[in-house]
C-alpha atoms as a PDB file:
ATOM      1  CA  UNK A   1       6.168   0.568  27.309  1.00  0.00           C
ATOM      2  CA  UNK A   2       2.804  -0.535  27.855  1.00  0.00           C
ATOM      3  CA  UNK A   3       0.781  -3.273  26.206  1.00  0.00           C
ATOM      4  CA  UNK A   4      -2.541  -2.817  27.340  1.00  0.00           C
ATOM      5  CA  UNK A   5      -4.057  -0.832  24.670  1.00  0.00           C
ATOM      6  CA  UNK A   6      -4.446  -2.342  21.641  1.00  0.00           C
ATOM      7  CA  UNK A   7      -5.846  -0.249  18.804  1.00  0.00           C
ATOM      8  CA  UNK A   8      -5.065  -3.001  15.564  1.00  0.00           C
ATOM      9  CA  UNK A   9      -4.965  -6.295  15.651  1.00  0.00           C
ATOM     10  CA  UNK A  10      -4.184  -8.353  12.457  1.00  0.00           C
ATOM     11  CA  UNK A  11      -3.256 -12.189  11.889  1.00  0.00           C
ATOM     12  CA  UNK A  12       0.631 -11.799  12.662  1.00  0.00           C
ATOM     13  CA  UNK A  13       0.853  -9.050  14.716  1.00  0.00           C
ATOM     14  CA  UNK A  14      -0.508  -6.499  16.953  1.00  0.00           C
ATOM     15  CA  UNK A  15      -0.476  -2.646  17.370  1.00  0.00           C
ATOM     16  CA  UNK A  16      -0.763  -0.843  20.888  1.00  0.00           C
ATOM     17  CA  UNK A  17      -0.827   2.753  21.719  1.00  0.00           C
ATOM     18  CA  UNK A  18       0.770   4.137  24.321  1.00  0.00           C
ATOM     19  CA  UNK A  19       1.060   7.755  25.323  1.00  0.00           C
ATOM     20  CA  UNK A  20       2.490   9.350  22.268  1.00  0.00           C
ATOM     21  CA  UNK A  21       3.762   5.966  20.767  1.00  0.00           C
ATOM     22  CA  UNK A  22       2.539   3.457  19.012  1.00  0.00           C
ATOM     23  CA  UNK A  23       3.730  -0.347  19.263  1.00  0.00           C
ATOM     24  CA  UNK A  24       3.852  -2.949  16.663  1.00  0.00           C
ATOM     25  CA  UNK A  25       4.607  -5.751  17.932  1.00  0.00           C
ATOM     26  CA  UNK A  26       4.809  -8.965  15.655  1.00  0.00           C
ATOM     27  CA  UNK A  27       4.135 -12.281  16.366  1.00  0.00           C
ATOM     28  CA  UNK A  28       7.629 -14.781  17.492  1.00  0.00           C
ATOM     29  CA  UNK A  29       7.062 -16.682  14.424  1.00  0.00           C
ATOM     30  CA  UNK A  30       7.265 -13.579  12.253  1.00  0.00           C
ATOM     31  CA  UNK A  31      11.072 -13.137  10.274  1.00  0.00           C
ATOM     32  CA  UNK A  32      12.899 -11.059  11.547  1.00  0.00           C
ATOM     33  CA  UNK A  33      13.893  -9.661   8.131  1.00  0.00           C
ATOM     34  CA  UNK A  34      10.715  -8.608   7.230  1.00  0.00           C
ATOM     35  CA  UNK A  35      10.549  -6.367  10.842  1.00  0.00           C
ATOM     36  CA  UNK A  36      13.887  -4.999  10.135  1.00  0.00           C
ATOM     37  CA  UNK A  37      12.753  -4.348   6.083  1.00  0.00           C
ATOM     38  CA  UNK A  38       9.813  -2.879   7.210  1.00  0.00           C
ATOM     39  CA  UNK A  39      11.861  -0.357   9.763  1.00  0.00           C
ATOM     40  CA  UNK A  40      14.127   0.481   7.219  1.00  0.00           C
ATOM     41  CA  UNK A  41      11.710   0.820   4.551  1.00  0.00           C
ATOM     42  CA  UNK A  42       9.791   3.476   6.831  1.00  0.00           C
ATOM     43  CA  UNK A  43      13.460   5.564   7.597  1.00  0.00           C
ATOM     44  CA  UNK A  44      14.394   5.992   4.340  1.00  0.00           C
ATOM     45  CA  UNK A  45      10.328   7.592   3.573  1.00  0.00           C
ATOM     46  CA  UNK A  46      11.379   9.680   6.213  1.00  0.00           C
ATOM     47  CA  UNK A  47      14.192  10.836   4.670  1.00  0.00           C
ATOM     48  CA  UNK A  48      11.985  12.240   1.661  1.00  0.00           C
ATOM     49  CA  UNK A  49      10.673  14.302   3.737  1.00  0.00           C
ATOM     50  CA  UNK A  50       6.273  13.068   3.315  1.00  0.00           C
ATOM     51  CA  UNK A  51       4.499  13.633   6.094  1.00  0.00           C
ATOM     52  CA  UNK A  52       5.063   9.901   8.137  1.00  0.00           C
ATOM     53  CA  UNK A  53       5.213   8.693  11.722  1.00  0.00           C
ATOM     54  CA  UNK A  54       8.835   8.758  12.787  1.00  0.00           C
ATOM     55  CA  UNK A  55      10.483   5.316  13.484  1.00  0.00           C
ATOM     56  CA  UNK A  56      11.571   5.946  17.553  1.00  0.00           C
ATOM     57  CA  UNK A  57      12.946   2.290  18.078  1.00  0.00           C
ATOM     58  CA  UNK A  58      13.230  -1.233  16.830  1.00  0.00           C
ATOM     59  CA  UNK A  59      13.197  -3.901  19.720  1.00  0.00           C
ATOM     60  CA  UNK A  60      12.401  -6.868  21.420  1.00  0.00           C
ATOM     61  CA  UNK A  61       9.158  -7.122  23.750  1.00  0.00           C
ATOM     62  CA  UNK A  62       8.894 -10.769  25.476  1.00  0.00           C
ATOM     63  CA  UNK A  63      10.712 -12.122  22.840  1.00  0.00           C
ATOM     64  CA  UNK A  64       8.466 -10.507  20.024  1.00  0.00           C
ATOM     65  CA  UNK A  65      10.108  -7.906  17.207  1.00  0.00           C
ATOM     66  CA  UNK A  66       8.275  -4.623  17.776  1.00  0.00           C
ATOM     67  CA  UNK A  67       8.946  -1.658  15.993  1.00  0.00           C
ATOM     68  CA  UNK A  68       7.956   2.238  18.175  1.00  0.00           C
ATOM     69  CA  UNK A  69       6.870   4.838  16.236  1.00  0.00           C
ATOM     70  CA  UNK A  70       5.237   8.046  16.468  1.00  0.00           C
ATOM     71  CA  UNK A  71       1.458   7.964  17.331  1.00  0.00           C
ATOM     72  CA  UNK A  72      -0.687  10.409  15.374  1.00  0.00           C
ATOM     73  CA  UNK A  73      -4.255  11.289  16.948  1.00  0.00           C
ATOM     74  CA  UNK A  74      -6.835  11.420  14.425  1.00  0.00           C
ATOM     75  CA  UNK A  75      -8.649   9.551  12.053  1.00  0.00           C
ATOM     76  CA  UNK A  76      -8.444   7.324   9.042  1.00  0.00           C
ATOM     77  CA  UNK A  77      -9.722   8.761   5.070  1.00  0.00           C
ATOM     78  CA  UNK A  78     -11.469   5.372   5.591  1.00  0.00           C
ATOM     79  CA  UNK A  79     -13.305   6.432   8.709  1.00  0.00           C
ATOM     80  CA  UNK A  80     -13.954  10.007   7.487  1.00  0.00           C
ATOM     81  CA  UNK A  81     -15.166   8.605   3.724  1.00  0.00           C
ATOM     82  CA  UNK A  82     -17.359   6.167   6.144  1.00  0.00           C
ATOM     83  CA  UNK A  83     -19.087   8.854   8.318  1.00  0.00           C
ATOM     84  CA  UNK A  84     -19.098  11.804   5.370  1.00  0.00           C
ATOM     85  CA  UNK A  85     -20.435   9.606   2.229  1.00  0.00           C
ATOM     86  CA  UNK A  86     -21.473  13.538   0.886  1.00  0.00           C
ATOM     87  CA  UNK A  87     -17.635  14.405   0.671  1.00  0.00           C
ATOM     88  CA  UNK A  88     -16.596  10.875  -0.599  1.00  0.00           C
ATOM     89  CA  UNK A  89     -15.146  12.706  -4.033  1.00  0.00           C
ATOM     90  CA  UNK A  90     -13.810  14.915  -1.710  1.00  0.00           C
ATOM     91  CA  UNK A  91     -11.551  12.823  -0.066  1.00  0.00           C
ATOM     92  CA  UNK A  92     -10.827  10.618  -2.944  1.00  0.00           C
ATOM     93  CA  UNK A  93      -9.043  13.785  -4.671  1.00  0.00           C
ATOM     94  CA  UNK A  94      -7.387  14.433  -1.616  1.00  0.00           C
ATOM     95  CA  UNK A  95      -6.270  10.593  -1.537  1.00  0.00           C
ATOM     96  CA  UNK A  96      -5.315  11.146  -5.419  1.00  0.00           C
ATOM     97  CA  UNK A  97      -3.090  14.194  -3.987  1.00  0.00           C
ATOM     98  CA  UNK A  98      -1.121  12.570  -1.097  1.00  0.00           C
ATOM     99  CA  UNK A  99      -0.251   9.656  -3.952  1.00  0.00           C
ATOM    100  CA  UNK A 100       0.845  11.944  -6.207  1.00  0.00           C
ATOM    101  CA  UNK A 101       3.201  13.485  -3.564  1.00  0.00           C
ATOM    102  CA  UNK A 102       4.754   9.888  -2.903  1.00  0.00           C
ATOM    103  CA  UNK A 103       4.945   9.490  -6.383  1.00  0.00           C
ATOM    104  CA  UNK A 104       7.264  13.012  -6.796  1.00  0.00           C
ATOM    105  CA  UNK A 105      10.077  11.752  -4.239  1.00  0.00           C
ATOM    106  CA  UNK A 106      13.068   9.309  -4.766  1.00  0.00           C
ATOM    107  CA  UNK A 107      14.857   6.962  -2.473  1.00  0.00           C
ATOM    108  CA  UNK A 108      17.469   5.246  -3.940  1.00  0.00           C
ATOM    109  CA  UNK A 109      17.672   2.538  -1.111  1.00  0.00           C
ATOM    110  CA  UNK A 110      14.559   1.379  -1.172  1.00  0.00           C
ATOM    111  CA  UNK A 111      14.265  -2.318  -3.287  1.00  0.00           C
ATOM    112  CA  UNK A 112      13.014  -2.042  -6.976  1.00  0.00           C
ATOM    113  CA  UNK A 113       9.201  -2.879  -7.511  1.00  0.00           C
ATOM    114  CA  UNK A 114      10.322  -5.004 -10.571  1.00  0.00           C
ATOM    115  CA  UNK A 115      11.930  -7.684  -9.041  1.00  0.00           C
ATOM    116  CA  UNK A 116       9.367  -7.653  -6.048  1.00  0.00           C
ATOM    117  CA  UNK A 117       7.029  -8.142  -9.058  1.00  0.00           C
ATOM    118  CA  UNK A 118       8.898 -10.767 -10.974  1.00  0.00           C
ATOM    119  CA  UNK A 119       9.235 -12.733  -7.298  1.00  0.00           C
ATOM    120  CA  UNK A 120       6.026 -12.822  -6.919  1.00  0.00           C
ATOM    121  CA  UNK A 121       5.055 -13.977 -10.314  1.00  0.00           C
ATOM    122  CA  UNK A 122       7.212 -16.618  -9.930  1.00  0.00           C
ATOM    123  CA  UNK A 123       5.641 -17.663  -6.503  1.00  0.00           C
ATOM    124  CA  UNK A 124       1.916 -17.266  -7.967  1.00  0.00           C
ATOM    125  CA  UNK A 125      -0.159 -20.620  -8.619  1.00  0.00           C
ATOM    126  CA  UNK A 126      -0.262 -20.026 -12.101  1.00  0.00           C
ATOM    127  CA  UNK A 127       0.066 -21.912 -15.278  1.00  0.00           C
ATOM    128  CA  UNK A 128       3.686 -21.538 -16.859  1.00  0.00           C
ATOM    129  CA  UNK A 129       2.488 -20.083 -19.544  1.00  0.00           C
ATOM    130  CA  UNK A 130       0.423 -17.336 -17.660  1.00  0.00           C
ATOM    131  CA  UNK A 131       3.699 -16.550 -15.773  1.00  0.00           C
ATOM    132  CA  UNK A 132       6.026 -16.544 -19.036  1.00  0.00           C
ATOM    133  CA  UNK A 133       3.590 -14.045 -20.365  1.00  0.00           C
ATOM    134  CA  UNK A 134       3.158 -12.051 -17.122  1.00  0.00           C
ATOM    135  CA  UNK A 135       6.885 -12.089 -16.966  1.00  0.00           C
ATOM    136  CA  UNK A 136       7.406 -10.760 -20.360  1.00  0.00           C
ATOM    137  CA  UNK A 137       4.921  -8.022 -19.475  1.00  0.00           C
ATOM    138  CA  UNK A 138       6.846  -7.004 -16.932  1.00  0.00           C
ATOM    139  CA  UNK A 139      10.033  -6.729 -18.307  1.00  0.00           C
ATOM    140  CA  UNK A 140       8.532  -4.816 -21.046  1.00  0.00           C
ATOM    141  CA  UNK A 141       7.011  -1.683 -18.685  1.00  0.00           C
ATOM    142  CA  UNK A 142       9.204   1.813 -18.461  1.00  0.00           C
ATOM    143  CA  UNK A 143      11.323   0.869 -15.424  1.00  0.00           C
ATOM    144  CA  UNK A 144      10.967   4.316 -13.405  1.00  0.00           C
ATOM    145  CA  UNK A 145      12.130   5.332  -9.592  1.00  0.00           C
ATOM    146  CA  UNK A 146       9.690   6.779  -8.185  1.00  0.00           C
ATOM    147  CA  UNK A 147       9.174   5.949  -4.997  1.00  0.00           C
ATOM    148  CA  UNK A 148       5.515   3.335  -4.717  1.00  0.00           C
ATOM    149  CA  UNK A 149       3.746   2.808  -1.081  1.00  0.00           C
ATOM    150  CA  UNK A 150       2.810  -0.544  -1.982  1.00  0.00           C
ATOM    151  CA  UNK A 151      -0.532  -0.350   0.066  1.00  0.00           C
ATOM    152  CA  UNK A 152      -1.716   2.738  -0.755  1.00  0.00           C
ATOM    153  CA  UNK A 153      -5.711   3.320   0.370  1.00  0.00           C
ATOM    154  CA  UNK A 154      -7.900   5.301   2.850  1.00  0.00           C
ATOM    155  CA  UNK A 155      -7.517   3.069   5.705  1.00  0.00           C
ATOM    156  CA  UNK A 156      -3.304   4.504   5.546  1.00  0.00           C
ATOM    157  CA  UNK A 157      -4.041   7.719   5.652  1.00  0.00           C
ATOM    158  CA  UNK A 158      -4.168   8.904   9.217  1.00  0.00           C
ATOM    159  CA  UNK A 159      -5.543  12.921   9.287  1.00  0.00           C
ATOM    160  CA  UNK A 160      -4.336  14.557  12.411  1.00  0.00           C
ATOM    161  CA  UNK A 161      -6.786  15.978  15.083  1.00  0.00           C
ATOM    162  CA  UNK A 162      -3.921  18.473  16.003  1.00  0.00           C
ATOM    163  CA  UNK A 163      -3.638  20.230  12.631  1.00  0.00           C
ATOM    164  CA  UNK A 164      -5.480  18.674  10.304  1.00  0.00           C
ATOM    165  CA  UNK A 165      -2.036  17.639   7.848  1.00  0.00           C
ATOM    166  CA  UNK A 166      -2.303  14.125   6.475  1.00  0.00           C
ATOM    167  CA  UNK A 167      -0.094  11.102   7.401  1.00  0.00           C
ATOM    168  CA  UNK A 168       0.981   7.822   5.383  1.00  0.00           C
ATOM    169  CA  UNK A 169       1.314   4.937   7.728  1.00  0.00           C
ATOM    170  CA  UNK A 170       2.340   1.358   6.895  1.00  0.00           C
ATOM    171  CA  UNK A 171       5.188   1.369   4.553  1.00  0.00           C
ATOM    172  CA  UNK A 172       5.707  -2.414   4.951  1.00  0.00           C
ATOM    173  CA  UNK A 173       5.952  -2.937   1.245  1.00  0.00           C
ATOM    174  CA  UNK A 174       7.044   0.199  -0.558  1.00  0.00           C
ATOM    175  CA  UNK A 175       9.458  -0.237  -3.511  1.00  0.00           C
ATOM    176  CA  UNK A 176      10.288   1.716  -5.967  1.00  0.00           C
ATOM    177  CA  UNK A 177       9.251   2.154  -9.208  1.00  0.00           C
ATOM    178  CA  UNK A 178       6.710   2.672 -11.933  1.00  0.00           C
ATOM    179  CA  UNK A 179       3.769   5.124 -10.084  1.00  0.00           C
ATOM    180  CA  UNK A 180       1.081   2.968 -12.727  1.00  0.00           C
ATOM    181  CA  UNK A 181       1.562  -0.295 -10.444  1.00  0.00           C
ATOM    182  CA  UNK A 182       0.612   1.620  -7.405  1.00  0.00           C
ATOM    183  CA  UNK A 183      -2.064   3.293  -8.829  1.00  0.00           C
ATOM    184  CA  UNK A 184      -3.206  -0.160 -10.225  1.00  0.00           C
ATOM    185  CA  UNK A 185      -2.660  -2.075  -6.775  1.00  0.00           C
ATOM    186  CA  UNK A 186      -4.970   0.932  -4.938  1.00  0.00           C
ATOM    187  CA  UNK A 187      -7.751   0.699  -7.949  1.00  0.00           C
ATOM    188  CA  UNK A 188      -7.217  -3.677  -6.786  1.00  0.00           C
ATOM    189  CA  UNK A 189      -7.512  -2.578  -3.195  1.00  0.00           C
ATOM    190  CA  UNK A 190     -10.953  -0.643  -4.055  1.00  0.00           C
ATOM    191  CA  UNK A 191     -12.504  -3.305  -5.919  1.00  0.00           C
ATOM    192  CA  UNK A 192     -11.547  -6.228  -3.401  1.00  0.00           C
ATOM    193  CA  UNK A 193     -12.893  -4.565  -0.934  1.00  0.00           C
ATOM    194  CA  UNK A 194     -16.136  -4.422  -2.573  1.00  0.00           C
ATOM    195  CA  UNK A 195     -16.040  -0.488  -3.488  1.00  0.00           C
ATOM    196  CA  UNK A 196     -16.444  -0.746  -6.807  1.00  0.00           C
ATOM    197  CA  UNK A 197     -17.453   2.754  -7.750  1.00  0.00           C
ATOM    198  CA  UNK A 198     -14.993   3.996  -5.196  1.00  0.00           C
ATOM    199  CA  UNK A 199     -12.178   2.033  -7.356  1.00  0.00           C
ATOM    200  CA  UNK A 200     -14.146   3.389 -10.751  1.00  0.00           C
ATOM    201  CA  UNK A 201     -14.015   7.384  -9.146  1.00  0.00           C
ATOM    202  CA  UNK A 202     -10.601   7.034  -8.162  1.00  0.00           C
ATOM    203  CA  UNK A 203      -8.959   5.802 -10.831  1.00  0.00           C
ATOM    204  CA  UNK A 204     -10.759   8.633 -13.355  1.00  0.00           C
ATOM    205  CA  UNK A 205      -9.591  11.184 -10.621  1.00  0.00           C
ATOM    206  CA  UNK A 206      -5.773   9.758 -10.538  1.00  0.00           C
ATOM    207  CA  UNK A 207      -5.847   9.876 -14.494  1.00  0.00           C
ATOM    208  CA  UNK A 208      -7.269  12.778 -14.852  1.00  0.00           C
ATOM    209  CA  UNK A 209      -5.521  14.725 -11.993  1.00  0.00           C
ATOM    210  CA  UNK A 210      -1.470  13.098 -13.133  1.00  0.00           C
ATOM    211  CA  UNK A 211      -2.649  13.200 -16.795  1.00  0.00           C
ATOM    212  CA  UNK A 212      -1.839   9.708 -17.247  1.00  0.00           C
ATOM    213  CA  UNK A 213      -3.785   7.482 -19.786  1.00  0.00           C
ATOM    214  CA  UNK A 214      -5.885   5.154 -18.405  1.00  0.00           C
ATOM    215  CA  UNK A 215      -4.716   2.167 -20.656  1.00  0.00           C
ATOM    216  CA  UNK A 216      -1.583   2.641 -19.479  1.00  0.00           C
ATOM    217  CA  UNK A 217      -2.541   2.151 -15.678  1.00  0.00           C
ATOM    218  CA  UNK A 218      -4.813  -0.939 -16.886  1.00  0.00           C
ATOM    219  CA  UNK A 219      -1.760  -2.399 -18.314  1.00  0.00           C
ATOM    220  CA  UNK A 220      -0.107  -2.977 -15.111  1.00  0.00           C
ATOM    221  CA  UNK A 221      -3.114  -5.117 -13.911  1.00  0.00           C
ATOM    222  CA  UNK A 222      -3.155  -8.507 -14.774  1.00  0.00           C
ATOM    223  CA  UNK A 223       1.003  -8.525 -12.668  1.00  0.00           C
ATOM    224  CA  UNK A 224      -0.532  -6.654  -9.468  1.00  0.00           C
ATOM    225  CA  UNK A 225      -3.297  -9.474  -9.890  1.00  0.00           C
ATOM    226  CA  UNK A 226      -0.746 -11.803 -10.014  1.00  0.00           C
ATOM    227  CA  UNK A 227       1.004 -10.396  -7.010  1.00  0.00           C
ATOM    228  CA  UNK A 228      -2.018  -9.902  -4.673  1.00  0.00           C
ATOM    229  CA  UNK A 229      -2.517 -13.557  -5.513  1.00  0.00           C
ATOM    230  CA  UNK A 230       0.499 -14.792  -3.489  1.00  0.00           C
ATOM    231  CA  UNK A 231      -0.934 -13.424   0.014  1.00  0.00           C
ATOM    232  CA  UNK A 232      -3.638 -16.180  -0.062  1.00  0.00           C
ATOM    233  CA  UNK A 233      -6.936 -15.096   1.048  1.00  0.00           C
ATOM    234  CA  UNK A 234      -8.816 -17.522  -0.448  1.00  0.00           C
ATOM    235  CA  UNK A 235     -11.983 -15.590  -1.012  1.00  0.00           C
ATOM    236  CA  UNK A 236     -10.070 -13.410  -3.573  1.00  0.00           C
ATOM    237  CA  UNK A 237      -8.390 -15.584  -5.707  1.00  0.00           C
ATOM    238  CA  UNK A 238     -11.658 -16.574  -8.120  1.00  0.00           C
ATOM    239  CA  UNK A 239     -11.190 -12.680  -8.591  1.00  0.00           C
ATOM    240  CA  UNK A 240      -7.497 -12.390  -9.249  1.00  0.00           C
ATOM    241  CA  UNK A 241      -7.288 -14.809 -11.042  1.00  0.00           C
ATOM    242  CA  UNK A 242     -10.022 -13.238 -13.802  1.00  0.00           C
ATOM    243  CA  UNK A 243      -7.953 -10.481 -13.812  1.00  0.00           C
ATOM    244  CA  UNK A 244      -4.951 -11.759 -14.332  1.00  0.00           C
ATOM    245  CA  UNK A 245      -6.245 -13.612 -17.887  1.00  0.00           C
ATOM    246  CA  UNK A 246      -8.165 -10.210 -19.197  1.00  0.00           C
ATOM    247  CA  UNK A 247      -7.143  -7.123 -20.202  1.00  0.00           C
ATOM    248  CA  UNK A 248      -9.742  -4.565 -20.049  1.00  0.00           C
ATOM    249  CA  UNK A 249     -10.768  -3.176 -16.855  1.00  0.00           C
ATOM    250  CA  UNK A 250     -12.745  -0.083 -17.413  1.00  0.00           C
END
């Protein structure tokens, strides 16, 4: 395998292309749980049968955890929102319409979204109080199965240049769960990234489209707050943390 294109690079690891394979490969210091979570996370998608890149191989590279996988030529909803603002509502339903998909399937293996949410509650810089009520919040929500992609937004949808079918990369963090907390953590995803009438669109599209209430959605915002909070990018915790201590979104 070569290492000489690199086509993503983030703060802990780095992803290559080569031929018809693309390379993660993470950095030494990254656990080694987490690369083989993240593998096994993406097999048992597969086995739902959405349309994913195919886990090849899990292996070492000069003494790095990498983890092969299918490359898919094309580009990213983000890219195509980016250079087609005309059909932005366009590819927001068709964003609304992959989620839904993941939303329909089951996989019994993956871990449950609750007690990712309750860890990270726990491990947010909040008050005790804050996390005794975000706690009891949580345990009060319908616990579901459906299966959640955890990072669901334009820039993980890859839409092939062979035949035009969309792909969901990047299934680092899917549980599963209640389809509301994904729906909320996308609508989160929107707004930090300063799209604010992007997050506004698609969130009235998803409710519309799933005929779910948006109250219901809203309620499961102040915990993915909370959870976003943990990852530490400082410029988004004066943010978060508003959120996590109001109610109404809309």
């Amino acid at each position: 395998m070569k290492l000489n294109n690199a086509i993503a690079v983030r703060a802990n690891k780095t992803v290559y292309q080569d031929g018809d394979h693309v390379i993660k490969v993470f950095n030494e210091d990254y656990s080694k749980a987490d690369v083989l979570n993240e593998a096994l996370n993406q097999a048992r998608v597969e086995e739902t049968g959405l349309s994913i890149p195919k886990i090849l191989e899990v292996t070492k590279i000069d003494g790095k955890w990498a983890i092969v996988s299918e490359f898919i030529k094309g580009k990213t909803l983000a890219q195509l929102m980016q250079e087609n603002p005309e059909k932005k509502e366009e590819y927001l339903k068709q964003l609304v319409e992959l989620q839904m998909e993941v939303h329909e399937k089951r996989a019994p293996g993956l871990n449950k979204l609750k007690d990712k949410m309750n860890r990270k509650i726990s491990e947010a810089e909040l008050d005790a109080t804050t996390r005794y009520e975000l706690h009891t919040r949580l345990e009060g929500m319908p616990k579901h199965t459906k299966v959640c992609h955890g990072d669901f937004n334009p820039s993980n949808i890859i839409i092939s240049d062979v035949d035009g079918e969309a792909y969901i990369i990047d299934w680092a963090h899917a549980p599963q769960g209640n389809a509301s907390a994904d729906v909320a953590r996308t609508y989160l995803l929107f707004w930090l990234a300063g799209d604010t009438e992007g997050a506004k669109k698609y969130m009235e599209l998803f409710c519309k489209m799933s005929d779910t209430a948006l109250q219901y959605v809203q309620s499961w915002m102040p915990i993915v707050a909370a959870s976003q909070s943990v990852k530490g990018h400082p410029e988004e915790q004066e943010m978060l943390a508003r959120w996590v201590n109001v109610v109404d979104y809309s």
